[in-house]
């Protein structure tokens, strides 16, 4: 299997359909992932293997908004391990926010801090993990995201057409954990780069 296939397999799987969240006037839901899947399939969002880019073979995947590309350390990343699949959902969430090009749900220009960009991606990853009912290595900040999302996610009762709204107050433990994480300490207060997808739309694409 290719890395591109693994990304598509993760975001088109059943647990992703339960992701429907609203935060910072942005909505992320199964339609978002469906559109992202089309963009990955037609090449507007690319999936590449580059160990140096992600920091070595043992590193996780990353999304780079400069070139609209999801990078992984190995072609097999996301093929077997659920932790890796959840990371791919996290990174595709960043790609969705980038695709919006800085527009909020009212289609108005609205910049976002890296802190809030990461908050949304962690919440999406947490809902995916909860809906999958799968074991997950819940290192911080994902641990805090799962704790916040779990009371709101009951796949037996949850209306997947209704967005789960997260308030600023209830996500404070998650944002504190993101601030403390060494991966984000240099950029946490920066404006997230949401510059839209720059590759042209193929003629065959329905979007």
Backbone as ProteinMPNN parsed JSONL, in Angstrom:
{"seq_chain_A": "XXXXXXXXXXXXXXXXXXXXXXXXXXXXXXXXXXXXXXXXXXXXXXXXXXXXXXXXXXXXXXXXXXXXXXXXXXXXXXXXXXXXXXXXXXXXXXXXXXXXXXXXXXXXXXXXXXXXXXXXXXXXXXXXXXXXXXXXXXXXXXXXXXXXXXXXXXXXXXXXXXXXXXXXXXXXXXXXXXXXXXXXXXXXXXXXXXXXXXXXXXXXXXX", "coords_chain_A": {"N_chain_A": [[0.833, -1.194, 0.0], [0.419, 2.306, -0.643], [1.561, 5.448, 0.796], [-0.227, 7.517, 0.244], [-2.573, 6.045, -0.212], [-2.956, 5.099, 2.382], [-3.526, 7.437, 3.794], [-5.951, 8.205, 2.593], [-7.478, 5.975, 3.251], [-7.645, 6.228, 6.026], [-9.088, 8.67, 6.409], [-11.438, 8.148, 5.153], [-12.657, 6.224, 6.557], [-15.064, 4.604, 8.755], [-15.121, 5.725, 11.505], [-14.4, 8.405, 11.087], [-16.659, 9.609, 10.159], [-18.084, 10.401, 12.346], [-16.958, 12.69, 13.197], [-17.762, 15.871, 13.831], [-17.536, 18.916, 14.459], [-17.507, 22.156, 16.036], [-15.587, 24.989, 16.43], [-14.072, 28.085, 17.233], [-15.479, 29.393, 15.238], [-15.266, 27.715, 13.06], [-16.133, 24.863, 11.152], [-15.75, 21.406, 11.194], [-16.341, 18.465, 9.565], [-17.825, 15.339, 8.316], [-18.274, 15.927, 5.657], [-16.255, 17.726, 5.125], [-14.008, 16.027, 5.252], [-14.609, 14.368, 3.148], [-14.376, 16.096, 0.949], [-11.669, 16.728, 1.251], [-10.591, 14.203, 0.741], [-11.156, 13.95, -1.98], [-9.508, 15.989, -2.948], [-7.003, 15.003, -2.256], [-6.988, 12.696, -3.784], [-7.074, 13.77, -6.376], [-4.745, 15.18, -6.438], [-4.387, 17.809, -5.58], [-3.932, 18.133, -2.873], [-1.053, 16.738, -1.739], [0.658, 13.644, -0.948], [3.521, 12.642, 0.557], [6.631, 10.897, 1.122], [9.146, 11.684, 3.318], [11.743, 11.561, 5.237], [13.544, 13.355, 6.394], [12.101, 15.739, 6.394], [10.064, 15.346, 8.279], [11.521, 14.816, 10.493], [12.896, 12.414, 10.936], [12.88, 8.754, 10.967], [11.282, 7.746, 13.049], [9.439, 9.697, 13.536], [6.267, 11.477, 13.53], [3.597, 12.067, 11.117], [3.302, 15.111, 9.147], [1.608, 18.158, 8.138], [2.235, 20.442, 5.592], [1.497, 23.667, 4.922], [2.703, 25.334, 3.1], [3.31, 23.962, 0.771], [1.094, 22.428, 0.448], [1.059, 19.708, 1.301], [1.083, 16.475, 2.76], [3.327, 14.919, 4.808], [5.238, 11.978, 5.573], [7.311, 9.683, 7.494], [7.709, 7.156, 6.462], [6.655, 5.008, 3.777], [4.791, 3.179, 4.565], [3.475, 4.338, 6.639], [0.696, 4.693, 8.727], [-0.544, 2.452, 7.814], [-0.894, 0.137, 9.415], [-0.97, 0.717, 12.216], [-3.102, 2.04, 14.684], [-2.677, 4.428, 16.083], [-1.139, 5.876, 14.261], [-2.949, 6.164, 12.154], [-4.775, 7.859, 13.369], [-3.213, 10.135, 13.658], [-2.972, 10.857, 10.995], [-5.585, 11.675, 10.452], [-5.599, 13.922, 12.079], [-3.656, 15.519, 10.753], [-4.816, 15.859, 8.216], [-6.95, 17.371, 8.985], [-5.684, 19.807, 9.514], [-5.061, 20.403, 6.865], [-7.597, 20.81, 5.817], [-8.394, 23.141, 7.182], [-6.505, 24.856, 6.103], [-7.312, 24.788, 3.449], [-9.688, 26.268, 3.576], [-8.648, 28.783, 3.465], [-8.365, 30.834, 5.352], [-10.925, 31.665, 5.775], [-13.92, 31.871, 7.702], [-16.8, 30.011, 9.009], [-18.834, 31.596, 8.111], [-17.941, 32.496, 5.785], [-16.275, 34.655, 5.954], [-13.297, 36.608, 6.194], [-10.985, 35.514, 8.529], [-8.457, 35.287, 10.672], [-6.427, 32.828, 12.38], [-4.906, 31.661, 15.355], [-1.986, 29.57, 15.71], [-2.304, 28.033, 17.977], [-5.129, 27.652, 18.148], [-5.612, 26.388, 15.733], [-4.239, 23.972, 16.146], [-5.729, 23.067, 18.307], [-8.25, 22.448, 17.168], [-7.478, 20.395, 15.42], [-6.561, 18.445, 17.242], [-8.936, 17.91, 18.653], [-10.529, 16.813, 16.618], [-9.022, 14.526, 16.064], [-9.274, 13.237, 18.522], [-12.066, 12.708, 18.661], [-12.28, 10.949, 16.531], [-10.734, 8.805, 17.52], [-12.243, 8.053, 19.778], [-14.705, 7.345, 18.605], [-13.892, 5.162, 17.125], [-13.432, 3.329, 19.059], [-11.014, 2.284, 19.816], [-7.819, 1.251, 21.047], [-5.455, 3.649, 22.09], [-2.448, 5.427, 22.211], [-2.401, 7.756, 24.455], [-0.817, 10.298, 24.667], [0.03, 13.503, 26.036], [-0.691, 16.391, 24.081], [-2.991, 15.001, 23.304], [-4.221, 13.354, 25.139], [-5.592, 15.131, 26.847], [-7.391, 16.172, 24.989], [-8.982, 13.944, 24.352], [-10.157, 13.48, 26.858], [-11.754, 15.761, 27.08], [-13.451, 15.54, 24.874], [-14.72, 13.052, 25.158], [-17.086, 12.979, 26.949], [-18.92, 14.145, 25.268], [-19.237, 12.545, 23.099], [-21.017, 9.959, 22.162], [-21.448, 7.322, 20.36], [-23.664, 5.768, 20.069], [-25.804, 7.368, 20.554], [-25.278, 9.796, 19.43], [-26.047, 12.389, 17.195], [-25.021, 12.499, 14.051], [-25.426, 14.544, 12.31], [-25.504, 16.826, 13.717], [-23.547, 19.391, 14.925], [-20.863, 19.218, 17.264], [-20.294, 21.485, 19.702], [-17.574, 23.215, 20.949], [-16.591, 25.078, 23.68], [-14.659, 27.995, 24.66], [-13.928, 27.881, 27.355], [-14.119, 25.16, 28.172], [-12.129, 23.921, 26.715], [-9.768, 24.69, 27.773], [-7.896, 23.039, 29.35], [-6.794, 21.454, 27.29], [-5.647, 23.398, 25.604], [-3.758, 24.474, 27.324], [-2.078, 22.272, 27.562], [-1.138, 22.056, 24.944], [0.284, 24.445, 24.758], [2.351, 23.863, 26.504], [3.76, 21.896, 25.21], [6.737, 20.913, 23.639], [6.916, 20.854, 20.891], [5.382, 22.901, 19.91], [6.124, 25.265, 21.114], [7.594, 27.376, 19.974], [5.979, 28.494, 18.054], [3.384, 28.881, 18.894], [1.942, 31.222, 19.368], [1.795, 32.366, 16.938], [0.21, 33.433, 13.837], [-1.717, 31.097, 12.171], [-0.82, 29.562, 9.097], [-2.939, 29.804, 6.585], [-3.395, 29.566, 3.565], [-4.834, 28.633, 1.459], [-5.37, 26.143, -1.169], [-2.949, 25.658, -3.625], [-2.415, 24.314, -5.981], [-3.697, 23.779, -9.267], [-7.159, 23.125, -10.047], [-8.059, 19.99, -11.263], [-9.541, 19.222, -14.443], [-11.305, 17.13, -14.332], [-12.225, 17.059, -11.754], [-14.932, 17.199, -9.421], [-15.159, 19.29, -7.628]], "CA_chain_A": [[0.0, 0.0, 0.0], [1.167, 3.558, -0.669], [1.204, 6.388, 1.854], [-1.449, 8.198, -0.195], [-3.693, 5.137, 0.063], [-3.156, 5.035, 3.832], [-4.204, 8.676, 4.199], [-7.339, 8.107, 2.13], [-8.134, 4.918, 4.029], [-7.919, 6.756, 7.371], [-10.105, 9.728, 6.456], [-12.694, 7.641, 4.584], [-13.123, 5.127, 7.41], [-16.31, 4.886, 9.466], [-15.021, 6.63, 12.66], [-14.292, 9.799, 10.666], [-18.008, 10.129, 9.911], [-18.612, 10.949, 13.598], [-16.326, 13.984, 13.469], [-18.605, 17.005, 13.463], [-17.233, 19.826, 15.563], [-17.433, 23.593, 15.792], [-14.756, 25.757, 17.364], [-13.491, 29.283, 16.616], [-16.254, 29.708, 14.035], [-14.919, 26.785, 11.988], [-16.822, 23.576, 11.241], [-15.062, 20.266, 10.596], [-17.272, 17.335, 9.593], [-17.555, 14.287, 7.333], [-18.227, 16.552, 4.331], [-14.9, 18.28, 5.022], [-13.069, 14.947, 4.944], [-14.932, 13.898, 1.809], [-13.754, 17.04, 0.02], [-10.22, 16.525, 1.375], [-10.269, 12.949, 0.052], [-11.153, 14.249, -3.415], [-8.327, 16.794, -3.243], [-5.855, 14.101, -2.18], [-7.084, 11.801, -4.931], [-6.754, 14.451, -7.644], [-3.397, 15.728, -6.367], [-4.263, 19.174, -5.055], [-3.192, 17.865, -1.633], [-0.184, 15.606, -2.047], [1.133, 12.799, 0.163], [4.888, 12.282, 0.21], [7.499, 10.344, 2.158], [10.375, 12.472, 3.446], [12.152, 11.391, 6.639], [14.164, 14.597, 6.878], [11.065, 16.753, 6.567], [9.311, 15.1, 9.507], [12.439, 14.714, 11.62], [13.445, 11.074, 11.145], [12.01, 7.602, 10.728], [10.341, 7.524, 14.14], [8.57, 10.856, 13.715], [4.903, 11.388, 13.035], [3.341, 12.802, 9.878], [3.037, 16.544, 9.272], [1.053, 18.828, 6.966], [2.925, 21.696, 5.305], [0.627, 24.52, 4.104], [3.47, 26.018, 2.057], [3.211, 23.211, -0.486], [-0.147, 21.634, 0.471], [1.519, 18.314, 1.263], [1.2, 15.688, 3.984], [4.579, 14.171, 4.782], [5.42, 10.902, 6.546], [8.674, 9.168, 7.459], [7.741, 5.869, 5.766], [5.526, 4.782, 2.882], [3.815, 2.337, 5.275], [2.898, 5.08, 7.769], [-0.759, 4.676, 8.74], [-1.08, 1.212, 7.228], [-1.248, -0.882, 10.407], [-1.123, 1.152, 13.592], [-4.205, 2.984, 14.844], [-2.116, 5.723, 16.474], [-0.714, 6.555, 13.04], [-4.167, 6.538, 11.433], [-5.36, 9.037, 14.04], [-2.354, 11.27, 13.318], [-3.326, 11.261, 9.629], [-6.817, 12.454, 10.584], [-5.147, 15.202, 12.65], [-2.964, 16.319, 9.736], [-5.777, 16.228, 7.18], [-7.733, 18.476, 9.558], [-4.905, 21.014, 9.209], [-5.203, 20.667, 5.43], [-8.95, 21.354, 5.617], [-8.353, 24.522, 7.647], [-5.732, 25.579, 5.101], [-8.163, 24.888, 2.251], [-10.616, 27.379, 3.778], [-7.947, 30.01, 3.113], [-8.573, 31.889, 6.343], [-12.342, 32.032, 5.865], [-14.654, 31.152, 8.735], [-18.003, 29.334, 8.537], [-19.683, 32.598, 7.472], [-17.192, 32.891, 4.593], [-15.625, 35.929, 6.214], [-11.874, 36.467, 6.489], [-10.777, 35.434, 9.972], [-7.212, 34.58, 10.938], [-6.472, 31.912, 13.518], [-3.616, 31.343, 15.948], [-1.543, 28.172, 15.662], [-2.918, 27.388, 19.143], [-6.49, 27.231, 17.832], [-5.48, 25.428, 14.637], [-3.889, 22.693, 16.763], [-6.857, 22.645, 19.146], [-9.244, 21.818, 16.296], [-6.932, 19.129, 14.917], [-6.555, 17.474, 18.343], [-10.318, 17.525, 18.948], [-10.936, 15.902, 15.548], [-8.295, 13.274, 16.303], [-9.859, 12.615, 19.709], [-13.381, 12.166, 18.311], [-11.985, 9.779, 15.686], [-10.281, 7.712, 18.386], [-13.363, 7.629, 20.623], [-15.687, 6.678, 17.751], [-13.327, 3.883, 16.696], [-13.355, 2.45, 20.228], [-9.742, 1.599, 19.652], [-6.794, 1.659, 22.004], [-4.656, 4.734, 21.554], [-1.464, 5.971, 23.138], [-2.915, 9.111, 24.672], [0.157, 11.228, 25.218], [-0.399, 14.896, 26.023], [-1.993, 16.955, 24.418], [-4.135, 14.191, 22.871], [-4.88, 12.862, 26.351], [-6.542, 16.153, 27.281], [-8.433, 16.28, 23.966], [-9.877, 12.797, 24.53], [-10.918, 13.702, 28.09], [-12.742, 16.804, 26.82], [-14.411, 15.107, 23.853], [-15.421, 11.814, 25.496], [-18.455, 13.161, 27.446], [-19.785, 14.644, 24.202], [-19.274, 11.594, 21.994], [-21.615, 8.644, 22.388], [-21.833, 6.972, 18.996], [-24.976, 5.128, 20.078], [-26.835, 8.406, 20.666], [-24.848, 11.034, 18.79], [-26.61, 12.756, 15.9], [-23.866, 12.906, 13.265], [-25.778, 15.746, 11.552], [-25.459, 17.953, 14.636], [-22.168, 19.691, 15.277], [-20.484, 19.32, 18.668], [-19.711, 22.808, 19.914], [-16.613, 23.291, 22.055], [-16.432, 26.449, 24.144], [-13.317, 28.367, 25.061], [-13.661, 27.481, 28.735], [-13.934, 23.727, 28.361], [-10.931, 23.401, 26.06], [-8.579, 25.267, 28.415], [-6.853, 22.043, 29.656], [-6.141, 21.063, 26.043], [-4.791, 24.478, 25.131], [-2.613, 24.546, 28.242], [-1.182, 21.166, 27.207], [-0.5, 22.42, 23.671], [1.277, 25.495, 25.061], [3.495, 23.27, 27.21], [4.431, 20.904, 24.374], [7.933, 21.492, 23.012], [6.725, 20.924, 19.444], [4.661, 24.122, 19.529], [6.501, 26.409, 21.942], [8.139, 28.49, 19.191], [5.014, 29.028, 17.074], [2.033, 28.791, 19.433], [1.263, 32.523, 19.307], [1.813, 32.845, 15.551], [-0.992, 33.246, 13.036], [-1.613, 29.886, 11.359], [-0.781, 29.807, 7.658], [-4.081, 29.256, 5.854], [-3.291, 30.303, 2.305], [-5.581, 27.95, 0.406], [-4.649, 25.166, -1.98], [-2.396, 26.418, -4.737], [-2.4, 23.543, -7.225], [-4.943, 24.007, -10.023], [-8.199, 22.098, -10.022], [-8.126, 19.195, -12.5], [-10.816, 19.367, -15.15], [-12.195, 16.019, -13.982], [-12.645, 17.159, -10.362], [-16.262, 17.784, -9.252], [-15.115, 20.383, -6.653]], "C_chain_A": [[0.875, 1.255, 0.0], [0.736, 4.453, 0.488], [-0.076, 7.133, 1.498], [-2.672, 7.329, 0.091], [-3.994, 5.11, 1.556], [-3.869, 6.274, 4.355], [-5.678, 8.605, 3.812], [-8.115, 7.081, 2.943], [-8.511, 5.423, 5.414], [-9.091, 7.727, 7.354], [-11.434, 9.295, 5.824], [-13.275, 6.496, 5.411], [-14.331, 5.577, 8.234], [-16.147, 5.847, 10.65], [-14.955, 8.106, 12.276], [-15.661, 10.427, 10.455], [-18.63, 10.737, 11.174], [-17.981, 12.289, 13.942], [-17.224, 15.091, 12.924], [-18.479, 18.013, 14.592], [-17.196, 21.271, 15.092], [-16.585, 24.237, 16.873], [-14.149, 26.927, 16.588], [-14.158, 29.614, 15.274], [-15.796, 28.911, 12.809], [-15.696, 25.491, 12.221], [-15.987, 22.526, 10.515], [-16.001, 19.072, 10.696], [-16.966, 16.347, 8.474], [-17.535, 14.842, 5.907], [-16.831, 17.122, 4.086], [-13.908, 17.197, 4.613], [-13.343, 14.345, 3.571], [-14.308, 14.777, 0.74], [-12.233, 16.868, 0.044], [-9.79, 15.257, 0.647], [-10.221, 13.165, -1.457], [-9.896, 15.021, -3.803], [-7.05, 15.952, -3.184], [-5.834, 13.199, -3.403], [-6.671, 12.496, -6.218], [-5.434, 15.218, -7.6], [-3.268, 17.147, -5.891], [-3.649, 19.169, -3.658], [-2.355, 16.62, -1.906], [0.255, 14.887, -0.782], [2.509, 12.268, -0.226], [5.624, 11.705, 1.419], [8.803, 11.134, 2.157], [10.795, 12.437, 4.912], [12.765, 12.657, 7.205], [13.117, 15.64, 7.216], [10.34, 16.587, 7.902], [10.211, 14.867, 10.719], [12.945, 13.319, 11.923], [12.413, 9.977, 11.012], [10.957, 7.407, 11.806], [9.357, 8.658, 14.358], [7.176, 10.599, 13.165], [4.78, 12.129, 11.706], [3.131, 14.282, 10.175], [2.333, 17.035, 8.004], [1.77, 20.155, 6.806], [2.04, 22.554, 4.401], [1.371, 25.269, 3.011], [3.36, 25.294, 0.72], [2.024, 22.246, -0.501], [0.142, 20.132, 0.432], [1.552, 17.714, 2.658], [2.437, 14.821, 3.839], [4.584, 13.101, 5.873], [6.842, 10.37, 6.445], [8.824, 7.88, 6.653], [6.517, 5.73, 4.875], [4.42, 3.986, 3.574], [3.144, 3.065, 6.441], [1.37, 5.104, 7.647], [-1.381, 3.404, 8.206], [-1.608, 0.258, 8.289], [-1.655, -0.311, 11.753], [-2.187, 2.232, 13.726], [-3.713, 4.361, 15.258], [-1.741, 6.532, 15.233], [-1.924, 6.992, 12.21], [-4.779, 7.798, 12.046], [-4.53, 10.291, 13.764], [-2.678, 11.773, 11.905], [-4.624, 12.062, 9.615], [-6.485, 13.851, 11.105], [-4.552, 16.086, 11.553], [-3.89, 16.723, 8.595], [-6.691, 17.35, 7.682], [-7.003, 19.803, 9.35], [-5.065, 21.4, 7.735], [-6.568, 21.277, 5.12], [-8.983, 22.823, 6.032], [-7.568, 25.401, 6.667], [-6.567, 25.805, 3.847], [-9.162, 26.039, 2.377], [-9.976, 28.726, 3.455], [-8.165, 31.159, 4.071], [-10.003, 32.358, 6.449], [-13.019, 31.229, 6.962], [-15.935, 30.562, 8.144], [-19.004, 30.295, 7.89], [-19.048, 33.152, 6.199], [-16.625, 34.303, 4.724], [-14.165, 35.695, 6.594], [-11.651, 36.523, 7.986], [-9.523, 34.619, 10.247], [-7.339, 33.757, 12.215], [-5.057, 31.679, 14.036], [-3.274, 29.868, 15.738], [-2.167, 27.388, 16.817], [-4.31, 26.848, 18.812], [-6.528, 26.238, 16.679], [-5.187, 24.037, 15.206], [-5.03, 22.167, 17.64], [-7.897, 21.899, 18.316], [-8.742, 20.459, 15.806], [-6.909, 18.061, 16.012], [-7.967, 17.012, 18.693], [-10.846, 16.555, 17.89], [-10.292, 14.532, 15.737], [-8.901, 12.515, 17.477], [-11.214, 11.993, 19.395], [-13.222, 10.917, 17.455], [-11.613, 8.572, 16.55], [-11.42, 7.168, 19.237], [-14.378, 6.841, 19.801], [-15.196, 5.309, 17.299], [-13.291, 2.857, 17.817], [-12.08, 1.615, 20.189], [-8.746, 2.103, 20.683], [-5.857, 2.659, 21.337], [-3.679, 5.191, 22.619], [-1.781, 7.444, 23.343], [-1.893, 9.997, 25.384], [-0.418, 12.634, 25.148], [0.122, 15.56, 24.736], [-3.211, 16.106, 24.013], [-4.912, 13.654, 24.068], [-5.937, 13.85, 26.832], [-7.693, 16.297, 26.281], [-9.454, 15.157, 24.103], [-10.751, 12.999, 25.766], [-12.021, 14.741, 27.886], [-13.837, 16.304, 25.88], [-15.262, 13.924, 24.296], [-16.838, 12.025, 26.032], [-19.446, 13.602, 26.372], [-19.992, 13.628, 23.084], [-19.782, 10.235, 22.472], [-22.171, 8.205, 21.047], [-23.174, 6.252, 18.927], [-26.094, 6.169, 20.05], [-26.526, 9.662, 19.85], [-25.514, 11.207, 17.429], [-25.467, 13.286, 15.039], [-24.154, 14.14, 12.395], [-25.698, 17.005, 12.421], [-24.027, 18.177, 15.108], [-21.971, 19.767, 16.788], [-19.751, 20.644, 18.857], [-18.803, 22.779, 21.139], [-16.403, 24.758, 22.417], [-14.99, 26.715, 24.563], [-12.953, 27.874, 26.447], [-13.337, 25.995, 28.84], [-12.681, 23.174, 27.678], [-9.645, 23.973, 26.672], [-7.516, 24.22, 28.774], [-6.09, 21.583, 28.411], [-5.2, 22.166, 25.573], [-3.586, 24.69, 26.037], [-1.585, 23.469, 27.895], [-0.45, 21.46, 25.896], [0.585, 23.466, 23.924], [2.532, 24.897, 25.685], [4.314, 22.339, 26.319], [5.583, 21.547, 23.6], [7.789, 21.648, 21.5], [6.136, 22.265, 19.004], [5.182, 25.395, 20.2], [6.995, 27.613, 21.133], [7.097, 29.177, 18.308], [3.611, 29.216, 17.63], [1.241, 30.093, 19.325], [1.258, 33.12, 17.901], [0.434, 32.691, 14.91], [-0.78, 32.013, 12.153], [-1.645, 30.251, 9.877], [-1.93, 29.057, 6.982], [-4.175, 30.011, 4.527], [-4.011, 29.621, 1.147], [-4.719, 26.962, -0.361], [-4.223, 25.833, -3.279], [-2.316, 25.636, -6.048], [-3.73, 23.706, -7.953], [-5.897, 22.819, -9.93], [-8.189, 21.31, -11.335], [-9.499, 19.309, -13.141], [-11.81, 18.292, -14.745], [-12.748, 16.114, -12.561], [-14.041, 17.789, -10.267], [-16.27, 18.985, -8.327], [-14.329, 21.577, -7.202]], "O_chain_A": [[1.958, 1.255, 0.586], [-0.32, 4.246, 1.085], [-0.922, 7.355, 2.364], [-3.688, 7.823, 0.581], [-5.159, 5.1, 1.953], [-4.713, 6.183, 5.247], [-6.551, 8.914, 4.623], [-9.279, 7.299, 3.281], [-9.579, 5.087, 5.927], [-9.991, 7.626, 8.188], [-12.438, 9.998, 5.945], [-14.261, 5.874, 5.016], [-14.584, 6.772, 8.388], [-16.984, 6.737, 10.796], [-15.398, 8.966, 13.038], [-15.808, 11.645, 10.56], [-19.591, 11.5, 11.085], [-18.419, 12.956, 14.879], [-17.414, 15.221, 11.715], [-19.231, 17.965, 15.565], [-16.902, 21.57, 13.935], [-16.826, 24.058, 18.067], [-13.759, 26.777, 15.43], [-13.51, 30.048, 14.322], [-15.922, 29.369, 11.673], [-15.891, 25.076, 13.364], [-15.57, 22.725, 9.374], [-16.416, 18.704, 11.795], [-15.971, 16.493, 7.764], [-16.854, 14.292, 5.041], [-16.292, 17.016, 2.985], [-13.07, 17.412, 3.737], [-12.426, 13.867, 2.904], [-13.776, 14.28, -0.253], [-11.585, 16.863, -1.003], [-8.739, 15.237, 0.006], [-9.347, 12.626, -2.136], [-9.289, 14.758, -4.841], [-6.125, 16.164, -3.969], [-4.777, 12.966, -3.99], [-5.999, 11.9, -7.061], [-5.039, 15.835, -8.589], [-2.154, 17.663, -5.8], [-2.925, 20.096, -3.296], [-2.892, 15.571, -2.262], [0.228, 15.45, 0.312], [2.65, 11.539, -1.207], [5.289, 11.985, 2.569], [9.478, 11.24, 1.133], [10.269, 13.191, 5.731], [12.533, 12.998, 8.364], [13.238, 16.346, 8.217], [10.038, 17.572, 8.575], [9.723, 14.736, 11.842], [13.38, 13.051, 13.043], [11.212, 10.243, 10.952], [9.852, 6.951, 11.514], [8.528, 8.594, 15.266], [6.941, 9.636, 12.436], [5.737, 12.74, 11.231], [2.823, 14.662, 11.305], [2.439, 16.421, 6.942], [1.902, 20.913, 7.767], [1.847, 22.214, 3.233], [0.747, 25.79, 2.087], [3.321, 25.927, -0.335], [1.949, 21.357, -1.35], [-0.445, 19.389, -0.356], [1.99, 18.353, 3.615], [2.578, 14.079, 2.866], [4.015, 13.287, 6.949], [7.512, 10.574, 5.432], [9.922, 7.543, 6.212], [5.457, 6.275, 5.184], [3.249, 4.103, 3.213], [2.332, 2.475, 7.153], [0.822, 5.481, 6.611], [-2.605, 3.283, 8.147], [-2.651, -0.367, 8.096], [-2.595, -0.809, 12.373], [-2.185, 3.214, 12.984], [-4.276, 5.367, 14.827], [-2.0, 7.733, 15.168], [-1.916, 8.076, 11.628], [-5.242, 8.687, 11.332], [-5.08, 11.387, 13.65], [-2.659, 12.979, 11.654], [-4.754, 13.02, 8.853], [-7.03, 14.844, 10.624], [-4.902, 17.261, 11.439], [-3.761, 17.825, 8.061], [-7.151, 18.179, 6.897], [-7.635, 20.814, 9.043], [-5.189, 22.579, 7.404], [-6.683, 22.154, 4.263], [-9.537, 23.657, 5.317], [-7.93, 26.554, 6.433], [-6.532, 26.884, 3.255], [-9.452, 26.714, 1.389], [-10.68, 29.703, 3.198], [-8.154, 32.322, 3.669], [-10.282, 33.341, 7.135], [-12.731, 30.045, 7.137], [-16.139, 30.603, 6.931], [-19.922, 29.856, 7.196], [-19.526, 34.123, 5.613], [-16.513, 35.042, 3.746], [-13.838, 34.7, 7.24], [-12.077, 37.471, 8.646], [-9.521, 33.4, 10.075], [-8.244, 33.969, 13.021], [-4.121, 31.518, 13.253], [-4.163, 29.027, 15.605], [-2.519, 26.219, 16.659], [-4.633, 25.712, 19.158], [-7.379, 25.349, 16.649], [-5.803, 23.05, 14.803], [-5.264, 20.96, 17.703], [-8.37, 20.836, 18.719], [-9.496, 19.487, 15.78], [-7.204, 16.896, 15.743], [-8.17, 15.837, 18.999], [-11.53, 15.587, 18.221], [-10.95, 13.502, 15.584], [-9.028, 11.291, 17.431], [-11.488, 10.87, 19.817], [-13.949, 9.94, 17.634], [-12.11, 7.465, 16.34], [-11.549, 5.954, 19.401], [-14.858, 5.795, 20.239], [-15.997, 4.394, 17.111], [-13.138, 1.662, 17.569], [-12.076, 0.42, 20.485], [-8.826, 3.246, 21.133], [-5.515, 2.522, 20.162], [-4.038, 5.325, 23.788], [-1.464, 8.278, 22.495], [-2.077, 10.389, 26.536], [-1.259, 12.923, 24.297], [1.262, 15.316, 24.343], [-4.342, 16.459, 24.346], [-6.134, 13.517, 24.005], [-7.048, 13.454, 27.184], [-8.837, 16.519, 26.678], [-10.657, 15.391, 23.983], [-11.95, 12.723, 25.729], [-13.105, 14.613, 28.456], [-15.013, 16.612, 26.071], [-16.407, 13.795, 23.862], [-17.741, 11.304, 25.607], [-20.658, 13.456, 26.537], [-20.837, 13.834, 22.213], [-19.055, 9.471, 23.106], [-23.24, 8.657, 20.635], [-23.76, 6.136, 17.851], [-27.197, 5.89, 19.58], [-27.407, 10.488, 19.61], [-25.539, 10.284, 16.615], [-24.99, 14.398, 15.264], [-23.235, 14.714, 11.811], [-25.812, 18.12, 11.913], [-23.38, 17.265, 15.625], [-22.809, 20.314, 17.504], [-18.713, 20.884, 18.241], [-19.216, 22.371, 22.225], [-16.075, 25.577, 21.559], [-14.209, 25.791, 24.789], [-11.809, 27.492, 26.696], [-12.386, 25.613, 29.522], [-12.219, 22.085, 28.019], [-8.556, 23.757, 26.14], [-6.334, 24.466, 28.536], [-4.883, 21.352, 28.471], [-4.066, 21.884, 25.184], [-2.508, 25.048, 25.562], [-0.379, 23.714, 27.927], [0.732, 21.143, 25.761], [1.679, 23.378, 23.366], [3.643, 25.363, 25.43], [5.458, 22.026, 26.65], [5.416, 22.599, 22.983], [8.465, 22.48, 20.895], [6.358, 22.712, 17.879], [4.721, 26.491, 19.881], [6.829, 28.754, 21.566], [7.303, 30.307, 17.865], [2.725, 29.668, 16.904], [0.016, 30.072, 19.205], [0.78, 34.235, 17.692], [-0.4, 31.918, 15.381], [0.236, 31.91, 11.465], [-2.397, 31.13, 9.456], [-1.89, 27.836, 6.83], [-4.937, 30.969, 4.393], [-3.82, 29.99, -0.012], [-3.496, 26.944, -0.221], [-5.023, 26.486, -3.949], [-2.164, 26.233, -7.113], [-4.78, 23.766, -7.314], [-5.484, 21.672, -9.758], [-8.3, 21.903, -12.408], [-10.503, 19.474, -12.448], [-13.02, 18.509, -14.804], [-13.636, 15.347, -12.192], [-14.319, 18.785, -10.936], [-17.296, 19.66, -8.232], [-14.187, 22.591, -6.518]]}, "name": "protein", "num_of_chains": 1, "seq": "XXXXXXXXXXXXXXXXXXXXXXXXXXXXXXXXXXXXXXXXXXXXXXXXXXXXXXXXXXXXXXXXXXXXXXXXXXXXXXXXXXXXXXXXXXXXXXXXXXXXXXXXXXXXXXXXXXXXXXXXXXXXXXXXXXXXXXXXXXXXXXXXXXXXXXXXXXXXXXXXXXXXXXXXXXXXXXXXXXXXXXXXXXXXXXXXXXXXXXXXXXXXXXX"}
